[in-house]
Coordinates of C-alpha atoms in Angstrom, one line a residue:
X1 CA 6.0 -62.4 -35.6
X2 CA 7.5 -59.6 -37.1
X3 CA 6.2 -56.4 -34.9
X4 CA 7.9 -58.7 -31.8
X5 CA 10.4 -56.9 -30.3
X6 CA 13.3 -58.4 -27.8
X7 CA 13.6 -56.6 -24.8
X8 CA 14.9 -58.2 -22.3
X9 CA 16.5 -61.6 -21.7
X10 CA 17.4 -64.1 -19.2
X11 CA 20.1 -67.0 -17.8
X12 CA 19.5 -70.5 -16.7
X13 CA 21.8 -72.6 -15.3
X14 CA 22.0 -76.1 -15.2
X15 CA 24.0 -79.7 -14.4
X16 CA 26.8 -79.4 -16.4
X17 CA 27.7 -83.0 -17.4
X18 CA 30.7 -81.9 -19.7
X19 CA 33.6 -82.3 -16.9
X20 CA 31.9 -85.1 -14.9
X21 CA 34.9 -87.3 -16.7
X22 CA 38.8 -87.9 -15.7
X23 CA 39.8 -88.2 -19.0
X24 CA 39.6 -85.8 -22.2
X25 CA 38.3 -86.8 -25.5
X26 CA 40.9 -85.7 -28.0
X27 CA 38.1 -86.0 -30.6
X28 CA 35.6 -82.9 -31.2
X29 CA 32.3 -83.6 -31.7
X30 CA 29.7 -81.0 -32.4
X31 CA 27.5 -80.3 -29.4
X32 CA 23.7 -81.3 -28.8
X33 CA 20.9 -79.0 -30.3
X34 CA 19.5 -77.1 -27.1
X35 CA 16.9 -78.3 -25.1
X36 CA 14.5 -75.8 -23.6
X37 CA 11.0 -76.0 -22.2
X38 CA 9.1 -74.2 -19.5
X39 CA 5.8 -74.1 -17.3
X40 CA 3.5 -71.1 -16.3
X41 CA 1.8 -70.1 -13.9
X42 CA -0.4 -67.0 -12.8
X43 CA 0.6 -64.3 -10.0
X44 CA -0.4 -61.4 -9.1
X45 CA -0.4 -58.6 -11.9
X46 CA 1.2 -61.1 -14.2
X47 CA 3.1 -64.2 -14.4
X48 CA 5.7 -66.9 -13.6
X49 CA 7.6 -68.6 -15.9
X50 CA 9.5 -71.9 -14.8
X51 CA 12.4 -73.1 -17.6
X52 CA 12.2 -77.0 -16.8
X53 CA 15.6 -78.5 -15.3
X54 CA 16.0 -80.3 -18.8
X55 CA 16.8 -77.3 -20.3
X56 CA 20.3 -76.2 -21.6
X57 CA 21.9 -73.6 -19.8
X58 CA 22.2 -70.1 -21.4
X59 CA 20.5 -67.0 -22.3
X60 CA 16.7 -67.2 -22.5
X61 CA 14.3 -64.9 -24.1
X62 CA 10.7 -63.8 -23.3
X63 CA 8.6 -62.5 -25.3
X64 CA 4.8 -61.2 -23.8
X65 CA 2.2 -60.1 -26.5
X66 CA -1.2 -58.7 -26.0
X67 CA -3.1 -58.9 -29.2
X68 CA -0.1 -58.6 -31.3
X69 CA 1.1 -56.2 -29.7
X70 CA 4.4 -56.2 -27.8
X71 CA 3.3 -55.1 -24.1
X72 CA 6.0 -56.4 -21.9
X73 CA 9.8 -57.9 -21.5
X74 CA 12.2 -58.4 -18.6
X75 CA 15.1 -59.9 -17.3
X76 CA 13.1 -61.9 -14.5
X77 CA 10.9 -65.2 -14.3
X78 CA 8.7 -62.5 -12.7
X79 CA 6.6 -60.4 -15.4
X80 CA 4.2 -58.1 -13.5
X81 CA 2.6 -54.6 -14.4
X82 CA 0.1 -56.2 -16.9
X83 CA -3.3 -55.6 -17.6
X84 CA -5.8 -57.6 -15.9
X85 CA -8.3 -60.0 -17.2
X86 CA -6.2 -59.8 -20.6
X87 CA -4.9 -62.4 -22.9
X88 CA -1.1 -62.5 -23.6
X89 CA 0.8 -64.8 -25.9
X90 CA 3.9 -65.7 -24.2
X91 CA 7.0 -67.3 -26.2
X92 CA 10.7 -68.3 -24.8
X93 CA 13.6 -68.5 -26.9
X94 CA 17.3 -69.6 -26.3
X95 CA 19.7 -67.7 -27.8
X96 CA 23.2 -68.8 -28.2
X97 CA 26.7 -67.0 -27.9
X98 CA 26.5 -66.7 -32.3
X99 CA 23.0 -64.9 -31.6
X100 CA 20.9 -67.6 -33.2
X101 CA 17.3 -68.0 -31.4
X102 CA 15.9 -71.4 -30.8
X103 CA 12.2 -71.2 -29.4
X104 CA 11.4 -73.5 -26.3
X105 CA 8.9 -76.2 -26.3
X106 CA 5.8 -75.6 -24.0
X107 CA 1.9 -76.4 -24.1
X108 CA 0.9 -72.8 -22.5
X109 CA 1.5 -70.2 -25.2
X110 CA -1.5 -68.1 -24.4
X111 CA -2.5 -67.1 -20.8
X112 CA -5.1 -65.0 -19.0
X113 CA -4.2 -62.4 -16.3
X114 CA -6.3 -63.2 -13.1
X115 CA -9.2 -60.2 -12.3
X116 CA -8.1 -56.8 -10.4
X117 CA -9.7 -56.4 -7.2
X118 CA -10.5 -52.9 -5.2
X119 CA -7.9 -54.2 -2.7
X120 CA -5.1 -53.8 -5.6
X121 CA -5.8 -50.3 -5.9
X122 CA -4.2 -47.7 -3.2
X123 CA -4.2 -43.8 -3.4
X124 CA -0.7 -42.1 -4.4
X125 CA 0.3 -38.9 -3.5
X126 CA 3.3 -38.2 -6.2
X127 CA 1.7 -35.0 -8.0
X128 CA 0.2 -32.3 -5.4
X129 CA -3.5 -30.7 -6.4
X130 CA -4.0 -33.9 -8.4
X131 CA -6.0 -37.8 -7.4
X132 CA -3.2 -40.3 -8.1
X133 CA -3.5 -44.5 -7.8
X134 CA -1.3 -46.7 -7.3
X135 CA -1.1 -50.6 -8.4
X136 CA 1.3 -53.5 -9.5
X137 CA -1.5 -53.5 -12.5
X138 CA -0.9 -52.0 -15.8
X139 CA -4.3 -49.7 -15.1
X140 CA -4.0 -47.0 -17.9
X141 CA -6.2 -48.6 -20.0
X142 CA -8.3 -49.9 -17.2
X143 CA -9.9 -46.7 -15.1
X144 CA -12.5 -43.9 -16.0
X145 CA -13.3 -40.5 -14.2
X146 CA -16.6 -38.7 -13.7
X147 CA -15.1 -35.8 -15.4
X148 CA -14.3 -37.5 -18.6
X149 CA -10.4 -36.1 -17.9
X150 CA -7.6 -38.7 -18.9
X151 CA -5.2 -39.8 -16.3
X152 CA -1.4 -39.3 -16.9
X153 CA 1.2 -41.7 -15.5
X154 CA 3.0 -40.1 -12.6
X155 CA 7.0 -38.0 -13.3
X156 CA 8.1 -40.2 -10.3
X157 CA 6.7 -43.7 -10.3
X158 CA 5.7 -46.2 -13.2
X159 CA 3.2 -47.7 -10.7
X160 CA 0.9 -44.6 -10.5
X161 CA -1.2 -42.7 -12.5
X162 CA -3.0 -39.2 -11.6
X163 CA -6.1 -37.3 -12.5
X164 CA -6.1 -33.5 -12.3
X165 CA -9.6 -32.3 -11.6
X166 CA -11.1 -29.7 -13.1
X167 CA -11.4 -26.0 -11.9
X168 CA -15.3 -27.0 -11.3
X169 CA -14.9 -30.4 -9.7
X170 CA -14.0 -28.5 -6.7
X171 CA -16.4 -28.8 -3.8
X172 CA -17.6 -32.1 -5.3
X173 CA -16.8 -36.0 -5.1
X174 CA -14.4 -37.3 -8.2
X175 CA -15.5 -40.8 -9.1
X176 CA -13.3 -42.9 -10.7
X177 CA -14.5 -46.2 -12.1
X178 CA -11.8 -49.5 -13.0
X179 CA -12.6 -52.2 -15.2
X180 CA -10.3 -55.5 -15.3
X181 CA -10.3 -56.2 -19.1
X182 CA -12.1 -58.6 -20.6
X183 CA -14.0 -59.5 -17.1
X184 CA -17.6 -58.1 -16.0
X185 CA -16.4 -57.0 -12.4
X186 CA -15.5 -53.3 -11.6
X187 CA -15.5 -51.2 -8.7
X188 CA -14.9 -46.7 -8.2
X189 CA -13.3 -45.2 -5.9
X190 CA -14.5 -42.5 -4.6
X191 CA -12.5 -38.6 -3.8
X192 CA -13.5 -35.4 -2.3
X193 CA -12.0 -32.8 -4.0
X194 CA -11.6 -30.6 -1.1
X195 CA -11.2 -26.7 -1.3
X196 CA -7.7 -27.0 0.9
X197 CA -6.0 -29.7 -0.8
X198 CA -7.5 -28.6 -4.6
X199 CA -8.1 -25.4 -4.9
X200 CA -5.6 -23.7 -7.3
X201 CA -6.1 -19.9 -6.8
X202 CA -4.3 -19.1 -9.9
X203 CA -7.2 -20.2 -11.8
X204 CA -9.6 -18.1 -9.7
X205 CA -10.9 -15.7 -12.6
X206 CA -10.9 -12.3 -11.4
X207 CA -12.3 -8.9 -13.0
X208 CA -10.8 -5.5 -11.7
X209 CA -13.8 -3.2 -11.0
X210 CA -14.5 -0.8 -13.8
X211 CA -16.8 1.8 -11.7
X212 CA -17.1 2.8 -8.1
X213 CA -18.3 1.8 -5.9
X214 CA -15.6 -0.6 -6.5
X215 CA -16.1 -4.6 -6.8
X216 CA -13.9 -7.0 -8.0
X217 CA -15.8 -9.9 -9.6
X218 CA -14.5 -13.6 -9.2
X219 CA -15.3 -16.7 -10.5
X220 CA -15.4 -19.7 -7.9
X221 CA -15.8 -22.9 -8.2
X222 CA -19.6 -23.4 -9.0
X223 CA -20.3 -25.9 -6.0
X224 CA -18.2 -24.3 -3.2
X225 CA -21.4 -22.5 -1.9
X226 CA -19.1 -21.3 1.0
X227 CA -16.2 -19.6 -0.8
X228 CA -15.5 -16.6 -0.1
X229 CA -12.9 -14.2 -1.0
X230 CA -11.8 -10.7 1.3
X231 CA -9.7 -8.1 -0.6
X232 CA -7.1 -6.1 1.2
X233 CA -5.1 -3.4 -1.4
X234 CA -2.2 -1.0 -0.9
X235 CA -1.7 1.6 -3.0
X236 CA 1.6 3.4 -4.4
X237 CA 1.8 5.0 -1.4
X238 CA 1.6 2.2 1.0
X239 CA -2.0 3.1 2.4
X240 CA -4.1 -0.4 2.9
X241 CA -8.1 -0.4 2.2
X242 CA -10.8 -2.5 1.6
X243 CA -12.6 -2.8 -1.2
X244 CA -15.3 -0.5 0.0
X245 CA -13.0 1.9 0.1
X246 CA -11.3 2.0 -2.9
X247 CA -10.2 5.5 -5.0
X248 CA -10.3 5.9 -9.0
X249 CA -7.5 6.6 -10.7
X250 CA -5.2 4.6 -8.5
X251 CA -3.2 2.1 -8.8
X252 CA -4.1 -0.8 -6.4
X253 CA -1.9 -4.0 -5.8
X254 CA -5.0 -6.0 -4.1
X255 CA -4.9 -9.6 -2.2
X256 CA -7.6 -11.6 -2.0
X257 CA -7.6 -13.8 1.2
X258 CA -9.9 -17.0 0.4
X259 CA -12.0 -18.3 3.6
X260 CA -14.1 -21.3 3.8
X261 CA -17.4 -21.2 5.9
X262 CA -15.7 -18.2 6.3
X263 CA -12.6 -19.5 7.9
X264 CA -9.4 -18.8 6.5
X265 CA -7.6 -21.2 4.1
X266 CA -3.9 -21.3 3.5
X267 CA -4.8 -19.8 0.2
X268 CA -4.6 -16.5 -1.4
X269 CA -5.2 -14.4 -4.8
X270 CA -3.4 -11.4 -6.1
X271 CA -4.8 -8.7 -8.5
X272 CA -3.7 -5.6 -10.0
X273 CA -5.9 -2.6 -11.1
X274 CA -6.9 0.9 -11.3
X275 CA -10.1 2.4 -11.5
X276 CA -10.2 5.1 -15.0
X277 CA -13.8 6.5 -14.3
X278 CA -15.3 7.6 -17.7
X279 CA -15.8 11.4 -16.9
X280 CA -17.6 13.2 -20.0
X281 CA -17.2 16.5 -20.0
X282 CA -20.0 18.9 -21.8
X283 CA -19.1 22.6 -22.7
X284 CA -21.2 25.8 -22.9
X285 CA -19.8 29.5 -23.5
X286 CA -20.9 33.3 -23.6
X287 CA -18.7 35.3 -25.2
X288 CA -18.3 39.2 -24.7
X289 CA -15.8 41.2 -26.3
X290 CA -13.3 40.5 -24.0
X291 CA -14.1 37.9 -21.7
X292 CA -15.5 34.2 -21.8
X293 CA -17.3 32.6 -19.5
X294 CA -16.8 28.0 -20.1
X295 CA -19.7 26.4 -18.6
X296 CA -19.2 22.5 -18.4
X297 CA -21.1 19.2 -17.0
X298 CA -19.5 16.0 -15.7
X299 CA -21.6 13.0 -16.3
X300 CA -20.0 9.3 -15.6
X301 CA -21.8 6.1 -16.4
X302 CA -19.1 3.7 -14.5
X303 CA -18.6 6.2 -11.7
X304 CA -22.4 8.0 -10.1
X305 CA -20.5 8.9 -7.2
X306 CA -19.0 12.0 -8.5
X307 CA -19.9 14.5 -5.7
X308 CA -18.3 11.9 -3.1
X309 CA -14.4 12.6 -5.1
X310 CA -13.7 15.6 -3.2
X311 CA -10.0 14.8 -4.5
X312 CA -11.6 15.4 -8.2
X313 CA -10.9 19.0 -9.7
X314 CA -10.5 20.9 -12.8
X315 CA -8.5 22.9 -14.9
X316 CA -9.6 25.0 -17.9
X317 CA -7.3 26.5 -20.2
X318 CA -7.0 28.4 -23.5
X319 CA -5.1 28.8 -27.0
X320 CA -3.5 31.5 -27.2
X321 CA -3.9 31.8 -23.5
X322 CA -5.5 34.3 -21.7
X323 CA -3.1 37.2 -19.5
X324 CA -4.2 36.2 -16.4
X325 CA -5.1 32.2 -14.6
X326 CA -9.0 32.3 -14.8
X327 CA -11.3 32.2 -11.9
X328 CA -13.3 29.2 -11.5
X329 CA -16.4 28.1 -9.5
X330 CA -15.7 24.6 -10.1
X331 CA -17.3 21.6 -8.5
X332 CA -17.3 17.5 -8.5
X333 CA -20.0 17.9 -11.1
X334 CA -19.3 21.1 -13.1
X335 CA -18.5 24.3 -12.8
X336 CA -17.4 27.6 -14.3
X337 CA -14.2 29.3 -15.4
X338 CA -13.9 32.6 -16.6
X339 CA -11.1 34.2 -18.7
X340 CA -11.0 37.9 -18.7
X341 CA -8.7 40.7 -20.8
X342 CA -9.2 38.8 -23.9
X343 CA -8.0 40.0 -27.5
X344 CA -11.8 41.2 -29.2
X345 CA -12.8 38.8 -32.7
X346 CA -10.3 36.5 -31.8
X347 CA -11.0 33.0 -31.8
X348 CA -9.9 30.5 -28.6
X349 CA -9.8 27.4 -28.5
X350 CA -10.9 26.3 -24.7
X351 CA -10.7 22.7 -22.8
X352 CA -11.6 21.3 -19.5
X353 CA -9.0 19.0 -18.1
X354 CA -10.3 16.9 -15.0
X355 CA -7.6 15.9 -11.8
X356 CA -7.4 13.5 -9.4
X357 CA -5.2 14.4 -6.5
X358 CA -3.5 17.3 -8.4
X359 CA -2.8 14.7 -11.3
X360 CA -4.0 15.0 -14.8
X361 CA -6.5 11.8 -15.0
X362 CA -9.4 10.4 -18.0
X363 CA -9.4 12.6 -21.1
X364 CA -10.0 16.5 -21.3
X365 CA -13.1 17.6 -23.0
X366 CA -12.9 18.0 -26.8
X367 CA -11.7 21.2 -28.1
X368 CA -14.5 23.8 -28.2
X369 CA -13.8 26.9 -30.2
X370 CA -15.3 30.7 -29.2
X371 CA -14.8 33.8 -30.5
X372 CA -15.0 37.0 -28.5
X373 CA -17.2 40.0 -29.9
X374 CA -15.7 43.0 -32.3
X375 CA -14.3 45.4 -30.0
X376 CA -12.6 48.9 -31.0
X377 CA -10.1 48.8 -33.7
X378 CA -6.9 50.1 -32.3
X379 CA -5.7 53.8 -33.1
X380 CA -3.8 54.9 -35.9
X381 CA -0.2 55.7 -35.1
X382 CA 0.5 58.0 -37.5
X383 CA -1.1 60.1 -40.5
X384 CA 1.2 61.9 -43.5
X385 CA 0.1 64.5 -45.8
X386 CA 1.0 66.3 -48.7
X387 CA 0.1 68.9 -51.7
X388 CA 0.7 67.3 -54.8
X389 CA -1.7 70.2 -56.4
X390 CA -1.7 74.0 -54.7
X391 CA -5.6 73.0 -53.8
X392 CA -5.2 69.1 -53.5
X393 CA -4.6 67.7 -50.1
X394 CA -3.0 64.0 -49.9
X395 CA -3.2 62.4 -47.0
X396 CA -1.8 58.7 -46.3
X397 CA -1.2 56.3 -42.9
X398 CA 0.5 52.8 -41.9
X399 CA -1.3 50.8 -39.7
X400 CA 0.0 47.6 -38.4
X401 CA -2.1 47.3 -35.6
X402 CA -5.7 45.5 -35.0
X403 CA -9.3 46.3 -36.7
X404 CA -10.9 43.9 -33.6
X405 CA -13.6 42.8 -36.5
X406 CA -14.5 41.8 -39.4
X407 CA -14.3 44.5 -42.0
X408 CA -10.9 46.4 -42.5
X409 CA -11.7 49.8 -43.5
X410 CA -10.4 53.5 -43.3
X411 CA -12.3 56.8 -43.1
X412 CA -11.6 60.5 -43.3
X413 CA -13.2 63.3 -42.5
X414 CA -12.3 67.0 -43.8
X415 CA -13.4 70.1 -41.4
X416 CA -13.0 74.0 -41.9
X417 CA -13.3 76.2 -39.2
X418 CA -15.1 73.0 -37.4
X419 CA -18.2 72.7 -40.3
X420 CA -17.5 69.0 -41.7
X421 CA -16.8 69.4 -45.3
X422 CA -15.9 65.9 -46.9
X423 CA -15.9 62.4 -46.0
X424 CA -13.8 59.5 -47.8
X425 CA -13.6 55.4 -47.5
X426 CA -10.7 53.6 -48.3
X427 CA -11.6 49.3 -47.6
X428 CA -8.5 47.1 -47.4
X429 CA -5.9 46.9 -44.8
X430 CA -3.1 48.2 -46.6
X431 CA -5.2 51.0 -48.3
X432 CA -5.0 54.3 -46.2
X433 CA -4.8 57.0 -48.4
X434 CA -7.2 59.9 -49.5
X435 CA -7.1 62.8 -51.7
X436 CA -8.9 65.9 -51.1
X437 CA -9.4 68.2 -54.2
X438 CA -10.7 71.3 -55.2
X439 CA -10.0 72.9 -52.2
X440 CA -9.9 76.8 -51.3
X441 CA -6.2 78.2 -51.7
X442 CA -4.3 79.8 -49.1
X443 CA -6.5 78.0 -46.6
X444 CA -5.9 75.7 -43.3
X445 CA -8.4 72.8 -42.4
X446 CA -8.5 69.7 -40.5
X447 CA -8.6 66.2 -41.4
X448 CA -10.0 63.1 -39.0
X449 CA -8.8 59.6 -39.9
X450 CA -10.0 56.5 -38.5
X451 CA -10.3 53.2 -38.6
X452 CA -13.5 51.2 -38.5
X453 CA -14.4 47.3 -38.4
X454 CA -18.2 47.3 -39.8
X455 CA -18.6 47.6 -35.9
X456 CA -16.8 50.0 -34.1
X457 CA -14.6 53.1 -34.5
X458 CA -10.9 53.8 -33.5
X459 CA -10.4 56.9 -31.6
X460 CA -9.3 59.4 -34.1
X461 CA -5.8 60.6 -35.8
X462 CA -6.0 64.5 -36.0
X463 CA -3.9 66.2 -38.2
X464 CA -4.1 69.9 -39.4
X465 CA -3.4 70.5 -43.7
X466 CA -3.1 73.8 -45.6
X467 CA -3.4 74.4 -49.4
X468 CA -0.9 77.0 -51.6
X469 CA -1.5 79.7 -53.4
X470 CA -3.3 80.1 -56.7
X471 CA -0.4 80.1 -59.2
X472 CA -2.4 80.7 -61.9
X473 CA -4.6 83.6 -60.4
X474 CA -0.8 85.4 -59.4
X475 CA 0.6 84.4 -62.3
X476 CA -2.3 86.6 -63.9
X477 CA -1.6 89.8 -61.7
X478 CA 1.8 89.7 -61.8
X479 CA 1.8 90.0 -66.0
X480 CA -1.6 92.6 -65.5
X481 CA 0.7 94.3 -63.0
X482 CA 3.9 94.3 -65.1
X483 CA 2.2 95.5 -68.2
X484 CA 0.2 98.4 -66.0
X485 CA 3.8 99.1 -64.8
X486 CA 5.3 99.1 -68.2
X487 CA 2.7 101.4 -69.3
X488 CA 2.9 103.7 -66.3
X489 CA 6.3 104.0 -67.0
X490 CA 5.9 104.7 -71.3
X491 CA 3.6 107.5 -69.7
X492 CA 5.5 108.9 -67.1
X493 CA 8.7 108.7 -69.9
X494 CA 6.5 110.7 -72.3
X495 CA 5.5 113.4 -69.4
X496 CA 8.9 113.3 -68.1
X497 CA 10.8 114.4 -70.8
X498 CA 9.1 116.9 -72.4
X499 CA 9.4 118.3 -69.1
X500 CA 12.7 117.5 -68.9
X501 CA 13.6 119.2 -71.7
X502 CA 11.7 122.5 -70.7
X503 CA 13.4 122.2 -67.1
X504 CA 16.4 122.5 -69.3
X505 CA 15.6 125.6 -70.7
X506 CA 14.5 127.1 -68.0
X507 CA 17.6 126.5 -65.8
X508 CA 20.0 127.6 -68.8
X509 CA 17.9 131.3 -69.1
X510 CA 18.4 131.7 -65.0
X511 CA 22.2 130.9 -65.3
X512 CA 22.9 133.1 -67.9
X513 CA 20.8 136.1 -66.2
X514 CA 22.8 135.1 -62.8
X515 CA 26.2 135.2 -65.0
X516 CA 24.6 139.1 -66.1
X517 CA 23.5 139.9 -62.9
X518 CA 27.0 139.2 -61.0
X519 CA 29.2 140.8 -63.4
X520 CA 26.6 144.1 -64.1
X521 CA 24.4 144.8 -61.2
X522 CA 25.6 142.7 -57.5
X523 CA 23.0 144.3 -55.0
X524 CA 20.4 143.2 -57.8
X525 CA 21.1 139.4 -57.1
X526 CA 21.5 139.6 -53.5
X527 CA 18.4 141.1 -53.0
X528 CA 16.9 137.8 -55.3
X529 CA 18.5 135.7 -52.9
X530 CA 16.4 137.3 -49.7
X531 CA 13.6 136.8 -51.9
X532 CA 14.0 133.1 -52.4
X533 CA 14.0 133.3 -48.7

């Protein structure tokens, strides 16, 4: 047939009548055609095959179908490890030293494999956690299981096959049913799957706790009524607890220790975890102008214990940060912080970030932005002033410090001799500068700048201005006074010389009587000098 394969072969030896003779035949003559022939028989898990004593000596090949199907070859008369009840079609060849194949002559070219009975079957032990049989039978193709899982042939011995059960057969009886072939007889054999020898804890599934108080859930095998599981767990610090007594945000390295009617197996489980409570954190504020006070709730849905975490604290913080580390009246649930000596109209943004043993843990509350009250703008540092006119007053500041709200304005007020005279606005933040006009000349007043935010005033700048002269009102009396002074002086230079001239006279007529009088008459002009006297 032409799916037959040649596996295996075999040697029989017989009476050699070749050298039975003295004497050599010079002559060749080709040898006999091969005789070969052979009987059958059944054994257990196969069968025997006897070559007849007719047969020529040599190599011998057996060939063992099932169906068409090559199942089986060996080097033995012996062919076990076949499948019971079943029919084979057996053939022997004889092959010669040139390879050629001459098939033997029998009257038994298909057989039947005798029935398998329950005492052919015995339990193996090659693969741990798993039910093995063994038997000279070929029976892969001849058992069944309860729970429909296929049997695989054993990594150590062709004579055994195992069936792992499944993660649920545990705590129950495995059933495994064997058929011999084409016969009606079967039998089962019967397994307890027993905790200890079963029981793979690596397939225990096992859910770390996601709340407090803390339980780890487990999945057992759904019969085992009486399996339980104790948890011991260490954490980073080398501290043991139970599972009662279990922390949140900390890392746990647990061992679950599996009993049975609560006694102790040689079995155990292993689990890692940590507990991340889900804190949510609500905010409230109250502002003032320089302080806020942050309100805030802590609610948890995995974790209602909160008030029993006396390890669970708070810290609240803002940006830009306040001068000094708030106060707080804090609790597991809440609480209060405070930051004082705030900037006024500036805006914060504030958070509440829980702890666990001094450690940062779960997510701060979202960002909550406040914004303290308008508060007094800051003073101004320093006012300039000018006349441009002899009655205008200018008057002009830089400010680079803070309006504390939300307008940005400057005002002045003008005062003389303390009565308020004048206001002016100037808006914009870069704008300081007024003009007074029309003022009185000559004259000293006061000027009051300040700043103002639509809420509040800055303390005031104080500076003290004067105005000039008239120019044009002296400018006036000084040409009223030069042309009164020209024309006092045409007058007086019309009375004076007139008078001049007479003086003139006069003083000539005296001198030339006093030249008369000293040369004619002496005691005369002495006695007009004691006059004069």
């Amino acid at each position: 047939m032409p799916d037959q394969q040649t596996f295996c072969c075999c040697c029989y030896t017989g009476q050699s009548t070749a050298d039975s003779g003295s004497t050599t035949n010079t002559n060749k003559q080709a040898p006999p055609p091969p005789q070969c022939s052979y009987n059958v028989t059944t054994i257990v898990s196969g069968f025997r095959i006897d070559m007849m004593t007719s047969s020529t000596p040599g190599n011998y090949i057996i060939i063992i179908t099932d169906k068409g199907r090559n199942e089986f070859s060996g080097t033995s008369y012996e062919i076990k490890q076949l499948k019971p009840c079943t029919e084979y079609e057996l053939s022997v060849a004889y092959r010669d030293n040139a390879g050629n194949e001459t098939l033997c002559n029998s009257t038994q070219s298909k057989m039947n494999t005798t029935e398998m009975n329950e005492t052919d079957i015995k339990e193996g032990s090659c693969m741990h956690g798993y039910v093995c049989y063994q038997s000279d039978w070929d029976i892969s193709s001849s058992l069944s299981t309860s729970n429909n899982i296929p049997a695989q042939p054993c990594k150590s011995s062709n004579t055994e096959l195992c069936i792992k059960p499944d993660y649920n057969d545990t705590c129950t009886d495995l059933t495994t049913t064997f058929t011999s072939g084409d016969c009606a007889n079967t039998f089962s054999l019967t397994k307890s799957i027993t905790v200890a020898d079963f029981l793979d804890p690596n397939k225990i599934i096992q859910k770390p706790p996601t709340g407090l108080p803390a339980k780890i859930e487990r999945e057992l095998p759904e019969r085992c009524t009486n399996l339980t599981v104790v948890y011991t767990c260490q954490d980073e610090l080398g501290d043991i607890k139970n599972e009662s007594e279990l922390e949140p945000f900390t890392h746990y390295n647990c061992t679950g220790h599996i009993k049975n009617n609560n006694v102790p197996i040689n079995r155990t489980t292993d689990i890692e975890f940590m507990i991340d409570c889900d804190l949510t954190i609500t905010t409230e504020s109250n502002a003032t102008m320089t302080s806020i006070d942050l309100t805030w709730t802590t609610t948890s849905q995995d974790c209602p214990v909160l008030p029993g975490l006396p390890k669970l604290s708070y810290d609240c913080s803002c940006v830009p940060p306040s001068k000094h580390t708030p106060s707080a009246d804090k609790s597991q649930t809440g609480g209060m912080c405070r930051f004082t000596e705030l900037d006024p109209f500036t805006m914060y943004k504030c958070k509440v970030q829980p702890k666990y043993n001094y450690e940062e843990v779960a997510s701060p509350s979202p960002v909550t932005e406040f914004q303290t009250e308008p508060g007094k703008p800051e003073d101004i540092p320093h006012v300039e002033w000018s006349n441009p006119e002899h009655n205008v007053v200018r008057v002009s500041c830089t400010y680079g410090k803070r309006f504390n709200g939300p307008q940005k304005e400057y005002i002045a007020h003008l005062y003389y001799n303390g009565v308020h005279q004048e206001k002016k606005t100037s808006p914009g933040l870069h704008n300081c500068k007024f003009e007074f006009k029309d003022l009185s000349y000559l004259t000293e007043y006061e000027v009051k700048v300040f700043a103002f935010n639509g809420h509040h005033y800055s303390n005031p700048k104080i500076i003290t201005v004067t105005t000039s002269y008239n120019s044009k009102a002296l400018i006036g009396c000084l040409v009223v006074f030069i042309i009164v002074f020209v024309a006092l002086v045409v007058v007086v230079y019309k009375i004076y010389i007139p008078w001049r001239k007479k003086s003139r006279n006069d003083v000539n007529d005296d001198m030339m009587l006093e030249q008369t009088a000293i040369y004619v008459n002496v005691p005369q002009h002495q006695h007009r000098r004691e006059d004069k006297r």
